[in-house]
Coordinates of C-alpha atoms in Angstrom, one line a residue:
M1231 CA 32.8 -38.4 -34.7
N1232 CA 29.5 -36.6 -34.1
H1233 CA 26.7 -37.5 -31.6
L1234 CA 24.6 -39.2 -34.2
E1235 CA 27.5 -41.4 -35.3
I1236 CA 28.1 -42.4 -31.7
E1237 CA 24.5 -43.4 -31.3
M1238 CA 24.5 -45.4 -34.5
G1239 CA 27.7 -47.1 -33.2
K1240 CA 25.8 -48.0 -30.0
Y1241 CA 22.9 -49.3 -32.1
E1242 CA 25.3 -51.5 -34.2
L1243 CA 27.0 -52.8 -31.1
F1244 CA 23.6 -53.7 -29.6
M1245 CA 22.7 -55.7 -32.7
V1246 CA 26.0 -57.6 -32.5
I1247 CA 25.2 -58.4 -28.9
L1248 CA 21.8 -59.7 -29.9
L1249 CA 23.3 -61.8 -32.6
V1250 CA 26.0 -63.2 -30.4
S1251 CA 23.4 -64.1 -27.7
G1252 CA 21.1 -65.5 -30.3
Y1253 CA 21.5 -69.1 -29.0
G1254 CA 21.6 -68.2 -25.4
F1255 CA 18.9 -67.9 -22.7
V1256 CA 17.0 -64.7 -21.6
D1257 CA 15.1 -65.2 -18.4
G1258 CA 14.5 -68.9 -19.3
L1259 CA 13.5 -68.1 -22.9
R1260 CA 15.7 -68.8 -26.0
M1261 CA 16.3 -66.9 -29.2
D1262 CA 16.4 -70.2 -31.1
Y1263 CA 13.5 -71.8 -29.2
Y1264 CA 11.5 -72.9 -32.2
F1265 CA 14.6 -74.2 -34.0
M1266 CA 15.2 -76.4 -31.0
M1267 CA 11.6 -77.4 -30.9
G1268 CA 11.6 -78.7 -34.5
C1269 CA 9.7 -75.7 -35.9
P1270 CA 12.4 -73.7 -37.6
F1271 CA 10.0 -71.9 -40.0
A1272 CA 7.8 -70.5 -37.3
E1273 CA 9.2 -66.9 -37.4
G1274 CA 9.1 -66.9 -41.2
I1275 CA 5.4 -67.9 -41.2
V1276 CA 4.6 -65.1 -38.7
K1277 CA 6.5 -62.5 -40.7
N1278 CA 5.0 -63.5 -44.1
I1279 CA 1.4 -63.4 -42.9
V1280 CA 1.9 -60.2 -40.8
N1281 CA 3.5 -58.4 -43.8
R1282 CA 0.7 -59.5 -46.2
H1283 CA -1.9 -58.0 -43.8
L1284 CA 0.2 -54.8 -43.4
Q1285 CA 0.6 -54.4 -47.1
A1286 CA -3.2 -54.5 -47.4
D1287 CA -3.8 -52.3 -44.4
P1288 CA -0.8 -50.4 -43.0
T1289 CA -2.8 -49.2 -40.0
L1290 CA -2.6 -52.7 -38.6
A1291 CA 1.0 -52.0 -37.5
A1292 CA -0.2 -49.7 -34.7
A1293 CA -2.9 -52.2 -33.8
L1294 CA -0.5 -55.1 -33.4
V1295 CA 1.9 -53.1 -31.3
R1296 CA -0.9 -51.9 -29.1
M1297 CA -2.3 -55.4 -28.7
H1298 CA 1.0 -56.7 -27.5
F1299 CA 1.3 -53.8 -24.9
H1300 CA -2.3 -54.4 -23.7
D1301 CA -1.5 -58.1 -23.3
C1302 CA 1.8 -57.7 -21.4
F1303 CA 0.5 -55.0 -18.9
V1304 CA -2.3 -57.4 -17.8
Q1305 CA -1.1 -60.6 -16.2
G1306 CA 2.1 -60.5 -18.2
C1307 CA 2.8 -61.5 -21.9
D1308 CA 0.6 -64.6 -22.0
A1309 CA -1.9 -63.8 -24.8
S1310 CA -4.7 -63.3 -22.3
V1311 CA -6.0 -60.4 -24.4
L1312 CA -6.8 -62.8 -27.2
I1313 CA -9.3 -65.0 -25.2
D1314 CA -13.0 -64.6 -26.0
S1315 CA -15.6 -64.0 -23.3
T1316 CA -17.8 -66.9 -22.3
K1317 CA -21.2 -67.1 -20.7
G1318 CA -19.6 -67.3 -17.3
N1319 CA -16.7 -64.9 -17.8
T1320 CA -16.2 -61.5 -19.4
A1321 CA -12.7 -61.5 -20.8
E1322 CA -10.1 -58.7 -21.1
K1323 CA -10.9 -58.0 -24.8
D1324 CA -14.4 -56.8 -23.8
S1325 CA -13.1 -54.2 -21.3
P1326 CA -13.8 -50.6 -22.3
A1327 CA -10.0 -50.1 -22.5
N1328 CA -9.8 -52.9 -25.1
L1329 CA -12.9 -52.3 -27.3
S1330 CA -10.8 -50.5 -29.9
V1331 CA -8.1 -53.2 -30.0
R1332 CA -8.1 -54.9 -33.3
G1333 CA -6.0 -57.2 -35.5
Y1334 CA -7.2 -60.4 -33.9
E1335 CA -7.7 -61.9 -37.4
V1336 CA -4.0 -61.6 -38.1
I1337 CA -3.1 -63.6 -35.1
D1338 CA -5.8 -66.2 -35.9
E1339 CA -4.4 -66.8 -39.4
V1340 CA -0.8 -67.1 -38.1
K1341 CA -2.0 -69.6 -35.5
E1342 CA -3.9 -71.7 -38.0
Q1343 CA -0.9 -72.0 -40.3
L1344 CA 1.5 -72.8 -37.4
E1345 CA -0.9 -75.5 -36.1
I1346 CA -0.7 -77.1 -39.6
Q1347 CA 3.1 -76.9 -39.7
C1348 CA 3.9 -77.6 -36.0
P1349 CA 0.8 -78.7 -34.0
G1350 CA 0.9 -77.7 -30.3
V1351 CA 4.3 -76.0 -30.5
V1352 CA 4.1 -72.2 -31.1
S1353 CA 2.3 -70.3 -28.4
C1354 CA -0.2 -67.4 -29.0
A1355 CA 1.9 -65.3 -26.6
D1356 CA 5.0 -65.7 -28.8
I1357 CA 3.0 -65.1 -32.0
L1358 CA 1.7 -61.8 -30.6
A1359 CA 5.2 -60.7 -29.5
M1360 CA 6.7 -61.6 -32.9
A1361 CA 3.8 -59.9 -34.8
A1362 CA 4.4 -56.7 -32.9
R1363 CA 8.1 -56.8 -33.6
D1364 CA 7.5 -57.4 -37.3
A1365 CA 4.9 -54.6 -37.4
V1366 CA 7.5 -52.2 -36.0
F1367 CA 10.0 -53.1 -38.7
F1368 CA 7.4 -53.1 -41.5
A1369 CA 6.5 -49.5 -40.5
G1370 CA 10.1 -48.3 -40.7
G1371 CA 11.2 -48.9 -37.1
P1372 CA 14.2 -50.7 -35.7
V1373 CA 14.8 -54.4 -36.3
Y1374 CA 15.4 -56.4 -33.2
D1375 CA 15.0 -60.0 -32.1
I1376 CA 13.1 -61.4 -29.1
P1377 CA 13.6 -64.6 -27.1
K1378 CA 10.8 -67.2 -27.5
G1379 CA 9.3 -69.9 -25.4
R1380 CA 6.4 -68.0 -23.7
K1381 CA 3.4 -70.1 -22.7
D1382 CA -0.2 -69.0 -22.9
G1383 CA -2.1 -68.0 -19.8
T1384 CA -5.4 -69.5 -18.7
R1385 CA -6.9 -66.5 -17.1
S1386 CA -8.6 -63.5 -18.9
R1387 CA -10.9 -61.3 -16.8
I1388 CA -12.2 -57.9 -17.4
E1389 CA -11.4 -56.7 -13.9
D1390 CA -7.6 -57.2 -14.5
T1391 CA -7.6 -54.5 -17.2
I1392 CA -7.5 -51.9 -14.4
N1393 CA -3.7 -52.3 -14.8
L1394 CA -3.8 -50.5 -18.2
P1395 CA -2.8 -46.9 -18.0
P1396 CA -5.7 -44.5 -18.9
P1397 CA -5.1 -41.5 -21.2
T1398 CA -5.7 -39.1 -18.3
L1399 CA -2.6 -39.9 -16.3
N1400 CA 0.1 -37.3 -15.8
S1401 CA 3.8 -38.0 -16.1
S1402 CA 4.3 -38.7 -12.4
E1403 CA 1.5 -41.2 -12.4
L1404 CA 2.9 -42.8 -15.5
I1405 CA 6.4 -43.1 -14.0
R1406 CA 4.9 -44.7 -10.9
L1407 CA 2.7 -47.2 -12.9
F1408 CA 5.5 -48.2 -15.3
G1409 CA 7.9 -48.4 -12.4
Q1410 CA 5.6 -51.0 -10.8
H1411 CA 6.4 -53.2 -13.9
G1412 CA 10.2 -52.5 -13.5
F1413 CA 10.5 -49.7 -16.1
T1414 CA 12.6 -46.5 -15.7
A1415 CA 11.2 -43.1 -16.6
Q1416 CA 13.3 -43.2 -19.8
E1417 CA 11.9 -46.6 -20.8
M1418 CA 8.4 -45.4 -20.2
V1419 CA 9.0 -42.4 -22.5
A1420 CA 10.5 -44.7 -25.1
L1421 CA 7.6 -47.1 -25.0
S1422 CA 5.2 -44.1 -25.3
G1423 CA 6.9 -43.5 -28.6
A1424 CA 4.8 -46.4 -30.0
H1425 CA 2.2 -43.6 -30.5
T1426 CA 4.3 -42.6 -33.5
L1427 CA 1.9 -45.2 -35.1
G1428 CA -1.9 -45.0 -35.2
V1429 CA -4.8 -42.9 -34.0
A1430 CA -6.8 -42.0 -30.9
R1431 CA -10.5 -41.9 -30.6
C1432 CA -12.2 -38.7 -29.5
S1433 CA -13.5 -40.4 -26.4
S1434 CA -9.9 -40.6 -25.2
F1435 CA -9.1 -36.9 -25.4
K1436 CA -12.3 -34.8 -25.8
H1437 CA -12.2 -33.9 -22.1
R1438 CA -9.3 -31.6 -23.0
L1439 CA -11.6 -29.5 -25.2
S1440 CA -13.7 -26.8 -23.7
N1441 CA -16.7 -27.3 -25.9
F1442 CA -17.1 -30.8 -24.6
D1443 CA -16.8 -29.9 -20.9
S1444 CA -18.2 -26.6 -19.8
T1445 CA -16.5 -26.8 -16.4
H1446 CA -13.1 -25.8 -17.7
D1447 CA -11.3 -24.1 -20.6
V1448 CA -9.2 -25.9 -23.2
D1449 CA -6.3 -27.8 -21.6
P1450 CA -3.6 -25.1 -21.4
T1451 CA -1.0 -27.7 -22.4
L1452 CA -2.7 -28.0 -25.8
D1453 CA -1.8 -25.7 -28.7
A1454 CA -4.8 -23.4 -29.3
Q1455 CA -5.0 -23.9 -33.0
F1456 CA -4.7 -27.7 -32.6
A1457 CA -7.5 -27.6 -30.0
K1458 CA -9.8 -26.1 -32.7
T1459 CA -8.8 -28.9 -35.1
L1460 CA -9.6 -31.5 -32.5
S1461 CA -12.9 -29.9 -31.7
K1462 CA -14.0 -30.0 -35.3
R1463 CA -12.8 -33.6 -35.6
C1464 CA -14.8 -34.7 -32.6
A1465 CA -18.0 -32.7 -33.3
N1466 CA -19.9 -35.6 -34.8
S1467 CA -18.8 -38.7 -32.8
D1468 CA -16.8 -40.0 -29.9
K1469 CA -15.5 -42.6 -32.3
S1470 CA -13.9 -40.1 -34.7
E1471 CA -10.2 -40.5 -34.9
Q1472 CA -7.1 -38.3 -34.8
A1473 CA -3.6 -39.4 -35.8
F1474 CA -1.1 -39.2 -33.0
D1475 CA 1.4 -37.5 -35.3
N1476 CA 1.8 -36.4 -38.9
T1477 CA 3.1 -39.8 -40.1
K1478 CA 0.7 -42.2 -38.5
D1479 CA 1.7 -45.2 -40.5
S1480 CA 5.5 -44.6 -40.3
F1481 CA 7.6 -45.5 -37.3
D1482 CA 9.8 -42.4 -36.6
N1483 CA 10.3 -39.8 -34.0
D1484 CA 7.7 -37.3 -35.3
Y1485 CA 5.6 -38.1 -32.2
Y1486 CA 8.2 -36.3 -30.0
Y1487 CA 8.2 -33.3 -32.3
G1488 CA 4.5 -33.1 -31.8
L1489 CA 5.0 -33.0 -28.0
Q1490 CA 7.4 -30.1 -28.4
R1491 CA 4.8 -28.2 -30.4
N1492 CA 2.1 -28.9 -27.8
T1493 CA 0.1 -31.1 -30.2
G1494 CA 0.2 -34.3 -28.2
V1495 CA -3.3 -35.8 -28.8
L1496 CA -3.7 -37.5 -25.4
F1497 CA -3.1 -35.8 -22.1
S1498 CA -0.8 -38.7 -21.2
D1499 CA 1.3 -37.9 -24.3
Q1500 CA 1.6 -34.2 -23.8
T1501 CA 2.4 -34.5 -20.1
L1502 CA 5.7 -36.1 -21.0
Y1503 CA 6.9 -32.8 -22.4
N1504 CA 5.5 -30.7 -19.6
H1505 CA 7.1 -32.6 -16.7
P1506 CA 10.7 -31.7 -15.8
R1507 CA 11.7 -35.3 -15.3
T1508 CA 10.7 -36.4 -18.8
R1509 CA 11.0 -33.3 -20.9
G1510 CA 14.7 -33.8 -21.5
I1511 CA 14.0 -37.4 -22.7
V1512 CA 11.4 -36.1 -25.2
N1513 CA 13.8 -33.5 -26.5
A1514 CA 16.6 -36.1 -26.9
Y1515 CA 14.3 -38.4 -28.9
A1516 CA 13.1 -35.5 -31.0
F1517 CA 16.7 -34.6 -31.8
N1518 CA 18.1 -38.1 -32.3
Q1519 CA 15.9 -40.8 -33.9
A1520 CA 18.7 -43.4 -33.6
M1521 CA 18.7 -42.9 -29.8
F1522 CA 14.9 -43.4 -29.7
F1523 CA 15.1 -46.5 -31.9
L1524 CA 17.8 -48.1 -29.6
D1525 CA 15.9 -47.3 -26.4
F1526 CA 12.6 -48.4 -27.9
Q1527 CA 13.8 -51.8 -29.0
Q1528 CA 15.5 -52.5 -25.7
A1529 CA 12.3 -51.5 -23.8
M1530 CA 10.2 -53.6 -26.1
I1531 CA 12.4 -56.7 -25.4
K1532 CA 12.1 -56.0 -21.7
M1533 CA 8.3 -55.5 -21.9
G1534 CA 8.0 -58.9 -23.8
L1535 CA 9.5 -60.6 -20.7
L1536 CA 6.9 -59.3 -18.2
D1537 CA 5.5 -62.2 -16.0
V1538 CA 6.2 -64.8 -18.7
K1539 CA 4.6 -68.1 -18.2
E1540 CA 6.9 -71.1 -18.6
G1541 CA 6.7 -74.8 -18.4
S1542 CA 3.6 -76.0 -16.4
K1543 CA 2.6 -72.4 -15.6
G1544 CA 0.9 -72.1 -19.0
E1545 CA -0.1 -74.0 -22.1
V1546 CA 0.1 -73.7 -25.8
R1547 CA -3.5 -73.0 -27.0
A1548 CA -4.7 -74.8 -30.1
N1549 CA -7.0 -71.8 -30.7
C1550 CA -5.8 -68.4 -29.4
R1551 CA -9.3 -67.4 -28.5
I1552 CA -10.1 -70.4 -26.3
I1553 CA -8.3 -72.0 -23.3
N1554 CA -7.5 -75.6 -24.0

């Protein structure tokens, strides 16, 4: 039995464990939560609407995964990123770190349909977690289940987004920041693999290019030819976009190949290959996609449990954009 077969065996065993535990509890949440709550079609409604939007615009897969991450890393997975600003409060979504977050209309449509089917039952936090999961699978990534029963938070403030990792962090800083949320270095590198989907705006990486900052040369960790490509891409606007890897709408391990070639778009991406503590993990995921898929799905399930609101600690919003 070769190494890949062993990893696939681990993957299959993990899926069996998920299925066996499907009716159990995970940190107070349940895999069968909405079945028990009398809304058995909740997950099907989420999947159908998400898939319809993704068929029309495959780039939304990256957007939905990113939205889930930006939610969970600020006050936990409580749909706080969905709340609109008011006259008296600037919400998370209007932070500079979140201005490029999109896909809100997908969550809104899912919520509207679920409120018709099961009023006051399905939380926006669960919708967001399920939408991200379904987006990963739609794009060709691993299938996995998540426990449900999160409640929606009642706080969303711009100052809280300071907890989001900026694209200028090095590997040591990323290890420390993710460690504060309970993640290992390997889990951090696996979650970074979500950048196998989507694009980055020039404003996030132009500091790596010498023609945009006369105080230094091109970032030495950036392939010279790729640096020229990025410079041309960013010549006209900070809002110009560059794909993270060569298969921006497909969930695969090409992102890690890019890091090996020194074509990581963000500094925080490329640093994973240049740091001795994380380089071996990058190489392993570039070599073995099955290993990456297994570690990614486990890390995503763990991320979805960050500071979950349960019972009276939260609510089920009637409208994901507005606190009840």
